[in-house]
Amino acid sequence: SSEVDEMLNHSIGPASFERDVRWQRQVENHFRINLERMRLIAVESGATLVAVTPVSNLRDCAPFKGDFAEDLDTNIREQLIGDLASARQEYEQSNFEIALGLLDSILSQDRDNADVYFLHGRVLVELGLFEEAEKSFSRAVDLDICALRATTTIQNTIRESFDLPGVIVLEYDRRLSERVRSELGHACFVFESFLEHVNPTVEVHGDIPQSI
């Protein structure tokens, strides 16, 4: 299929995840603590720590789970669900301006749904608005309720935690952005760089150790 169909979808997977901002912040904090543990282990052993900021497919991988805000009025929620379905239909029929209008209207009422931002990014790409599209795709990753791709917070945590002497940080997300932008004119990562949602192609895999 055109989208990832992971085995977990057929057992306990994305459908089982619910939005929990408090839990998400705890995960991010635990991640930060583990990075510090890694740094201390490296210091104590006399090793040089090399950290690589993760990067993922943006344009060709839909969020694993999106949803509207929990406190939305039921009638408004139903309306937005219908508007999103209409926007998808207009996108598939190449009516990109109409789809954009519908999506902008949805975003004016709710900004919590990763699926809306993903489709928004795809429409903007078709209209040649690549810079805005990159922001929408990034937002879709950050709002994915089942976040299997590294969020902006995770990427920035690596940068901030290892901004210290004796640690080498390869900001590969930014390096790949520059490379793809020079080749395609934008950094909306697609299957030219990734085999699926996070695993890069052989060529990109080879570029990582060369960059280090």
PDB file of N, CA and C in Angstrom, residues 84-161:
ATOM      1  N   LEU A  84     -13.079  17.940   6.861  1.00  0.00           N
ATOM      2  CA  LEU A  84     -11.820  17.257   6.560  1.00  0.00           C
ATOM      3  C   LEU A  84     -12.018  16.218   5.460  1.00  0.00           C
ATOM      4  N   ALA A  85     -13.132  15.496   5.527  1.00  0.00           N
ATOM      5  CA  ALA A  85     -13.435  14.514   4.481  1.00  0.00           C
ATOM      6  C   ALA A  85     -13.621  15.212   3.133  1.00  0.00           C
ATOM      7  N   SER A  86     -14.269  16.364   3.154  1.00  0.00           N
ATOM      8  CA  SER A  86     -14.471  17.123   1.916  1.00  0.00           C
ATOM      9  C   SER A  86     -13.140  17.634   1.369  1.00  0.00           C
ATOM     10  N   ALA A  87     -12.275  18.079   2.264  1.00  0.00           N
ATOM     11  CA  ALA A  87     -10.958  18.578   1.844  1.00  0.00           C
ATOM     12  C   ALA A  87     -10.150  17.456   1.199  1.00  0.00           C
ATOM     13  N   ARG A  88     -10.233  16.255   1.751  1.00  0.00           N
ATOM     14  CA  ARG A  88      -9.528  15.110   1.157  1.00  0.00           C
ATOM     15  C   ARG A  88     -10.048  14.833  -0.249  1.00  0.00           C
ATOM     16  N   GLN A  89     -11.350  14.904  -0.394  1.00  0.00           N
ATOM     17  CA  GLN A  89     -11.955  14.646  -1.705  1.00  0.00           C
ATOM     18  C   GLN A  89     -11.517  15.699  -2.715  1.00  0.00           C
ATOM     19  N   GLU A  90     -11.514  16.964  -2.305  1.00  0.00           N
ATOM     20  CA  GLU A  90     -11.086  18.038  -3.210  1.00  0.00           C
ATOM     21  C   GLU A  90      -9.609  17.879  -3.582  1.00  0.00           C
ATOM     22  N   TYR A  91      -8.791  17.450  -2.616  1.00  0.00           N
ATOM     23  CA  TYR A  91      -7.370  17.208  -2.883  1.00  0.00           C
ATOM     24  C   TYR A  91      -7.193  16.103  -3.922  1.00  0.00           C
ATOM     25  N   GLU A  92      -7.929  15.015  -3.760  1.00  0.00           N
ATOM     26  CA  GLU A  92      -7.822  13.889  -4.687  1.00  0.00           C
ATOM     27  C   GLU A  92      -8.290  14.271  -6.089  1.00  0.00           C
ATOM     28  N   GLN A  93      -9.172  15.259  -6.173  1.00  0.00           N
ATOM     29  CA  GLN A  93      -9.664  15.718  -7.474  1.00  0.00           C
ATOM     30  C   GLN A  93      -8.861  16.897  -8.001  1.00  0.00           C
ATOM     31  N   SER A  94      -7.735  17.190  -7.316  1.00  0.00           N
ATOM     32  CA  SER A  94      -6.808  18.270  -7.715  1.00  0.00           C
ATOM     33  C   SER A  94      -7.418  19.659  -7.608  1.00  0.00           C
ATOM     34  N   ASN A  95      -8.441  19.808  -6.773  1.00  0.00           N
ATOM     35  CA  ASN A  95      -9.012  21.126  -6.508  1.00  0.00           C
ATOM     36  C   ASN A  95      -8.299  21.703  -5.279  1.00  0.00           C
ATOM     37  N   PHE A  96      -7.058  22.082  -5.479  1.00  0.00           N
ATOM     38  CA  PHE A  96      -6.204  22.413  -4.339  1.00  0.00           C
ATOM     39  C   PHE A  96      -6.603  23.707  -3.634  1.00  0.00           C
ATOM     40  N   GLU A  97      -7.035  24.702  -4.380  1.00  0.00           N
ATOM     41  CA  GLU A  97      -7.451  25.965  -3.752  1.00  0.00           C
ATOM     42  C   GLU A  97      -8.670  25.759  -2.857  1.00  0.00           C
ATOM     43  N   ILE A  98      -9.624  24.945  -3.338  1.00  0.00           N
ATOM     44  CA  ILE A  98     -10.822  24.672  -2.540  1.00  0.00           C
ATOM     45  C   ILE A  98     -10.441  23.890  -1.286  1.00  0.00           C
ATOM     46  N   ALA A  99      -9.554  22.897  -1.472  1.00  0.00           N
ATOM     47  CA  ALA A  99      -9.105  22.098  -0.324  1.00  0.00           C
ATOM     48  C   ALA A  99      -8.405  22.977   0.704  1.00  0.00           C
ATOM     49  N   LEU A 100      -7.583  23.907   0.230  1.00  0.00           N
ATOM     50  CA  LEU A 100      -6.868  24.800   1.143  1.00  0.00           C
ATOM     51  C   LEU A 100      -7.840  25.664   1.935  1.00  0.00           C
ATOM     52  N   GLY A 101      -8.874  26.152   1.274  1.00  0.00           N
ATOM     53  CA  GLY A 101      -9.872  26.971   1.965  1.00  0.00           C
ATOM     54  C   GLY A 101     -10.569  26.193   3.072  1.00  0.00           C
ATOM     55  N   LEU A 102     -10.902  24.943   2.792  1.00  0.00           N
ATOM     56  CA  LEU A 102     -11.552  24.105   3.797  1.00  0.00           C
ATOM     57  C   LEU A 102     -10.620  23.846   4.981  1.00  0.00           C
ATOM     58  N   LEU A 103      -9.369  23.550   4.672  1.00  0.00           N
ATOM     59  CA  LEU A 103      -8.402  23.250   5.732  1.00  0.00           C
ATOM     60  C   LEU A 103      -8.089  24.479   6.580  1.00  0.00           C
ATOM     61  N   ASP A 104      -7.965  25.629   5.936  1.00  0.00           N
ATOM     62  CA  ASP A 104      -7.721  26.866   6.692  1.00  0.00           C
ATOM     63  C   ASP A 104      -8.894  27.166   7.624  1.00  0.00           C
ATOM     64  N   SER A 105     -10.099  26.869   7.156  1.00  0.00           N
ATOM     65  CA  SER A 105     -11.286  27.073   7.983  1.00  0.00           C
ATOM     66  C   SER A 105     -11.267  26.143   9.195  1.00  0.00           C
ATOM     67  N   ILE A 106     -10.862  24.882   8.972  1.00  0.00           N
ATOM     68  CA  ILE A 106     -10.759  23.926  10.080  1.00  0.00           C
ATOM     69  C   ILE A 106      -9.741  24.413  11.097  1.00  0.00           C
ATOM     70  N   LEU A 107      -8.570  24.860  10.613  1.00  0.00           N
ATOM     71  CA  LEU A 107      -7.502  25.290  11.508  1.00  0.00           C
ATOM     72  C   LEU A 107      -7.861  26.557  12.280  1.00  0.00           C
ATOM     73  N   SER A 108      -8.786  27.327  11.750  1.00  0.00           N
ATOM     74  CA  SER A 108      -9.222  28.520  12.484  1.00  0.00           C
ATOM     75  C   SER A 108     -10.090  28.153  13.685  1.00  0.00           C
ATOM     76  N   GLN A 109     -10.593  26.896  13.695  1.00  0.00           N
ATOM     77  CA  GLN A 109     -11.456  26.445  14.783  1.00  0.00           C
ATOM     78  C   GLN A 109     -10.798  25.415  15.694  1.00  0.00           C
ATOM     79  N   ASP A 110      -9.804  24.704  15.164  1.00  0.00           N
ATOM     80  CA  ASP A 110      -9.117  23.681  15.954  1.00  0.00           C
ATOM     81  C   ASP A 110      -7.729  23.448  15.371  1.00  0.00           C
ATOM     82  N   ARG A 111      -6.721  23.439  16.248  1.00  0.00           N
ATOM     83  CA  ARG A 111      -5.337  23.273  15.795  1.00  0.00           C
ATOM     84  C   ARG A 111      -4.666  22.065  16.447  1.00  0.00           C
ATOM     85  N   ASP A 112      -5.464  21.048  16.768  1.00  0.00           N
ATOM     86  CA  ASP A 112      -4.919  19.888  17.471  1.00  0.00           C
ATOM     87  C   ASP A 112      -4.823  18.632  16.618  1.00  0.00           C
ATOM     88  N   ASN A 113      -5.342  18.655  15.398  1.00  0.00           N
ATOM     89  CA  ASN A 113      -5.439  17.436  14.605  1.00  0.00           C
ATOM     90  C   ASN A 113      -4.266  17.296  13.636  1.00  0.00           C
ATOM     91  N   ALA A 114      -3.451  16.273  13.862  1.00  0.00           N
ATOM     92  CA  ALA A 114      -2.284  16.032  13.008  1.00  0.00           C
ATOM     93  C   ALA A 114      -2.695  15.744  11.566  1.00  0.00           C
ATOM     94  N   ASP A 115      -3.820  15.067  11.366  1.00  0.00           N
ATOM     95  CA  ASP A 115      -4.278  14.729  10.018  1.00  0.00           C
ATOM     96  C   ASP A 115      -4.570  15.986   9.198  1.00  0.00           C
ATOM     97  N   VAL A 116      -5.098  17.002   9.851  1.00  0.00           N
ATOM     98  CA  VAL A 116      -5.403  18.258   9.155  1.00  0.00           C
ATOM     99  C   VAL A 116      -4.114  18.913   8.678  1.00  0.00           C
ATOM    100  N   TYR A 117      -3.111  18.960   9.544  1.00  0.00           N
ATOM    101  CA  TYR A 117      -1.840  19.585   9.174  1.00  0.00           C
ATOM    102  C   TYR A 117      -1.137  18.803   8.066  1.00  0.00           C
ATOM    103  N   PHE A 118      -1.234  17.477   8.095  1.00  0.00           N
ATOM    104  CA  PHE A 118      -0.594  16.674   7.056  1.00  0.00           C
ATOM    105  C   PHE A 118      -1.207  16.960   5.686  1.00  0.00           C
ATOM    106  N   LEU A 119      -2.531  16.946   5.616  1.00  0.00           N
ATOM    107  CA  LEU A 119      -3.203  17.250   4.347  1.00  0.00           C
ATOM    108  C   LEU A 119      -2.940  18.689   3.939  1.00  0.00           C
ATOM    109  N   HIS A 120      -2.898  19.583   4.920  1.00  0.00           N
ATOM    110  CA  HIS A 120      -2.590  20.991   4.662  1.00  0.00           C
ATOM    111  C   HIS A 120      -1.223  21.107   3.982  1.00  0.00           C
ATOM    112  N   GLY A 121      -0.241  20.366   4.498  1.00  0.00           N
ATOM    113  CA  GLY A 121       1.088  20.379   3.905  1.00  0.00           C
ATOM    114  C   GLY A 121       1.085  19.867   2.483  1.00  0.00           C
ATOM    115  N   ARG A 122       0.349  18.797   2.235  1.00  0.00           N
ATOM    116  CA  ARG A 122       0.295  18.221   0.889  1.00  0.00           C
ATOM    117  C   ARG A 122      -0.343  19.187  -0.108  1.00  0.00           C
ATOM    118  N   VAL A 123      -1.374  19.871   0.329  1.00  0.00           N
ATOM    119  CA  VAL A 123      -2.032  20.847  -0.543  1.00  0.00           C
ATOM    120  C   VAL A 123      -1.076  22.007  -0.846  1.00  0.00           C
ATOM    121  N   LEU A 124      -0.372  22.481   0.174  1.00  0.00           N
ATOM    122  CA  LEU A 124       0.560  23.585  -0.015  1.00  0.00           C
ATOM    123  C   LEU A 124       1.687  23.208  -0.972  1.00  0.00           C
ATOM    124  N   VAL A 125       2.134  21.958  -0.928  1.00  0.00           N
ATOM    125  CA  VAL A 125       3.157  21.493  -1.874  1.00  0.00           C
ATOM    126  C   VAL A 125       2.636  21.602  -3.299  1.00  0.00           C
ATOM    127  N   GLU A 126       1.413  21.158  -3.515  1.00  0.00           N
ATOM    128  CA  GLU A 126       0.824  21.212  -4.856  1.00  0.00           C
ATOM    129  C   GLU A 126       0.693  22.646  -5.352  1.00  0.00           C
ATOM    130  N   LEU A 127       0.551  23.585  -4.412  1.00  0.00           N
ATOM    131  CA  LEU A 127       0.424  24.999  -4.787  1.00  0.00           C
ATOM    132  C   LEU A 127       1.785  25.699  -4.839  1.00  0.00           C
ATOM    133  N   GLY A 128       2.851  24.930  -4.587  1.00  0.00           N
ATOM    134  CA  GLY A 128       4.195  25.494  -4.656  1.00  0.00           C
ATOM    135  C   GLY A 128       4.605  26.309  -3.456  1.00  0.00           C
ATOM    136  N   LEU A 129       3.852  26.208  -2.363  1.00  0.00           N
ATOM    137  CA  LEU A 129       4.147  26.967  -1.140  1.00  0.00           C
ATOM    138  C   LEU A 129       4.944  26.070  -0.182  1.00  0.00           C
ATOM    139  N   PHE A 130       6.186  25.801  -0.549  1.00  0.00           N
ATOM    140  CA  PHE A 130       6.968  24.777   0.131  1.00  0.00           C
ATOM    141  C   PHE A 130       7.360  25.150   1.563  1.00  0.00           C
ATOM    142  N   GLU A 131       7.701  26.403   1.796  1.00  0.00           N
ATOM    143  CA  GLU A 131       8.110  26.808   3.136  1.00  0.00           C
ATOM    144  C   GLU A 131       6.970  26.617   4.136  1.00  0.00           C
ATOM    145  N   GLU A 132       5.758  27.014   3.733  1.00  0.00           N
ATOM    146  CA  GLU A 132       4.601  26.823   4.595  1.00  0.00           C
ATOM    147  C   GLU A 132       4.283  25.342   4.747  1.00  0.00           C
ATOM    148  N   ALA A 133       4.503  24.578   3.675  1.00  0.00           N
ATOM    149  CA  ALA A 133       4.238  23.137   3.711  1.00  0.00           C
ATOM    150  C   ALA A 133       5.145  22.449   4.726  1.00  0.00           C
ATOM    151  N   GLU A 134       6.425  22.837   4.755  1.00  0.00           N
ATOM    152  CA  GLU A 134       7.363  22.244   5.716  1.00  0.00           C
ATOM    153  C   GLU A 134       6.868  22.434   7.149  1.00  0.00           C
ATOM    154  N   LYS A 135       6.354  23.627   7.435  1.00  0.00           N
ATOM    155  CA  LYS A 135       5.865  23.911   8.782  1.00  0.00           C
ATOM    156  C   LYS A 135       4.650  23.049   9.117  1.00  0.00           C
ATOM    157  N   SER A 136       3.764  22.859   8.146  1.00  0.00           N
ATOM    158  CA  SER A 136       2.574  22.042   8.385  1.00  0.00           C
ATOM    159  C   SER A 136       2.948  20.581   8.603  1.00  0.00           C
ATOM    160  N   PHE A 137       3.885  20.067   7.786  1.00  0.00           N
ATOM    161  CA  PHE A 137       4.316  18.676   7.954  1.00  0.00           C
ATOM    162  C   PHE A 137       4.983  18.471   9.320  1.00  0.00           C
ATOM    163  N   SER A 138       5.789  19.432   9.723  1.00  0.00           N
ATOM    164  CA  SER A 138       6.454  19.347  11.023  1.00  0.00           C
ATOM    165  C   SER A 138       5.430  19.367  12.151  1.00  0.00           C
ATOM    166  N   ARG A 139       4.415  20.197  11.998  1.00  0.00           N
ATOM    167  CA  ARG A 139       3.359  20.267  13.009  1.00  0.00           C
ATOM    168  C   ARG A 139       2.586  18.956  13.074  1.00  0.00           C
ATOM    169  N   ALA A 140       2.398  18.313  11.921  1.00  0.00           N
ATOM    170  CA  ALA A 140       1.700  17.022  11.890  1.00  0.00           C
ATOM    171  C   ALA A 140       2.468  15.974  12.686  1.00  0.00           C
ATOM    172  N   VAL A 141       3.799  15.994  12.569  1.00  0.00           N
ATOM    173  CA  VAL A 141       4.629  15.064  13.343  1.00  0.00           C
ATOM    174  C   VAL A 141       4.485  15.350  14.839  1.00  0.00           C
ATOM    175  N   ASP A 142       4.543  16.622  15.198  1.00  0.00           N
ATOM    176  CA  ASP A 142       4.485  17.005  16.615  1.00  0.00           C
ATOM    177  C   ASP A 142       3.137  16.668  17.257  1.00  0.00           C
ATOM    178  N   LEU A 143       2.060  16.673  16.474  1.00  0.00           N
ATOM    179  CA  LEU A 143       0.727  16.430  17.018  1.00  0.00           C
ATOM    180  C   LEU A 143       0.276  14.975  16.888  1.00  0.00           C
ATOM    181  N   ASP A 144       1.082  14.149  16.251  1.00  0.00           N
ATOM    182  CA  ASP A 144       0.731  12.739  16.072  1.00  0.00           C
ATOM    183  C   ASP A 144       0.539  12.093  17.445  1.00  0.00           C
ATOM    184  N   ILE A 145      -0.654  11.593  17.712  1.00  0.00           N
ATOM    185  CA  ILE A 145      -0.950  11.007  19.023  1.00  0.00           C
ATOM    186  C   ILE A 145      -0.113   9.751  19.255  1.00  0.00           C
ATOM    187  N   CYS A 146       0.181   9.024  18.186  1.00  0.00           N
ATOM    188  CA  CYS A 146       1.084   7.874  18.269  1.00  0.00           C
ATOM    189  C   CYS A 146       2.388   8.288  17.587  1.00  0.00           C
ATOM    190  N   ALA A 147       3.227   8.983  18.325  1.00  0.00           N
ATOM    191  CA  ALA A 147       4.403   9.651  17.745  1.00  0.00           C
ATOM    192  C   ALA A 147       5.568   8.683  17.556  1.00  0.00           C
ATOM    193  N   LEU A 148       5.596   8.003  16.413  1.00  0.00           N
ATOM    194  CA  LEU A 148       6.699   7.099  16.108  1.00  0.00           C
ATOM    195  C   LEU A 148       7.852   7.821  15.417  1.00  0.00           C
ATOM    196  N   ARG A 149       7.635   9.079  15.056  1.00  0.00           N
ATOM    197  CA  ARG A 149       8.707   9.902  14.477  1.00  0.00           C
ATOM    198  C   ARG A 149       9.141  10.943  15.512  1.00  0.00           C
ATOM    199  N   ALA A 150      10.408  11.321  15.459  1.00  0.00           N
ATOM    200  CA  ALA A 150      10.954  12.263  16.435  1.00  0.00           C
ATOM    201  C   ALA A 150      10.296  13.634  16.285  1.00  0.00           C
ATOM    202  N   THR A 151       9.751  14.128  17.381  1.00  0.00           N
ATOM    203  CA  THR A 151       9.120  15.445  17.367  1.00  0.00           C
ATOM    204  C   THR A 151      10.171  16.551  17.417  1.00  0.00           C
ATOM    205  N   THR A 152       9.723  17.771  17.192  1.00  0.00           N
ATOM    206  CA  THR A 152      10.627  18.924  17.280  1.00  0.00           C
ATOM    207  C   THR A 152      11.249  19.010  18.664  1.00  0.00           C
ATOM    208  N   THR A 153      10.463  18.712  19.702  1.00  0.00           N
ATOM    209  CA  THR A 153      10.983  18.754  21.074  1.00  0.00           C
ATOM    210  C   THR A 153      12.105  17.749  21.272  1.00  0.00           C
ATOM    211  N   ILE A 154      11.942  16.540  20.751  1.00  0.00           N
ATOM    212  CA  ILE A 154      12.981  15.516  20.872  1.00  0.00           C
ATOM    213  C   ILE A 154      14.251  15.956  20.157  1.00  0.00           C
ATOM    214  N   GLN A 155      14.114  16.492  18.966  1.00  0.00           N
ATOM    215  CA  GLN A 155      15.284  16.966  18.216  1.00  0.00           C
ATOM    216  C   GLN A 155      16.000  18.085  18.979  1.00  0.00           C
ATOM    217  N   ASN A 156      15.224  19.031  19.479  1.00  0.00           N
ATOM    218  CA  ASN A 156      15.826  20.163  20.194  1.00  0.00           C
ATOM    219  C   ASN A 156      16.433  19.738  21.524  1.00  0.00           C
ATOM    220  N   THR A 157      15.844  18.726  22.165  1.00  0.00           N
ATOM    221  CA  THR A 157      16.393  18.227  23.429  1.00  0.00           C
ATOM    222  C   THR A 157      17.799  17.666  23.224  1.00  0.00           C
ATOM    223  N   ILE A 158      18.011  16.972  22.121  1.00  0.00           N
ATOM    224  CA  ILE A 158      19.346  16.449  21.816  1.00  0.00           C
ATOM    225  C   ILE A 158      20.328  17.604  21.634  1.00  0.00           C
ATOM    226  N   ARG A 159      19.904  18.614  20.876  1.00  0.00           N
ATOM    227  CA  ARG A 159      20.775  19.776  20.645  1.00  0.00           C
ATOM    228  C   ARG A 159      21.128  20.473  21.961  1.00  0.00           C
ATOM    229  N   GLU A 160      20.126  20.703  22.787  1.00  0.00           N
ATOM    230  CA  GLU A 160      20.333  21.440  24.036  1.00  0.00           C
ATOM    231  C   GLU A 160      21.122  20.623  25.059  1.00  0.00           C
ATOM    232  N   SER A 161      20.821  19.325  25.153  1.00  0.00           N
ATOM    233  CA  SER A 161      21.476  18.484  26.153  1.00  0.00           C
ATOM    234  C   SER A 161      22.957  18.269  25.857  1.00  0.00           C
TER     235      SER A 161
END
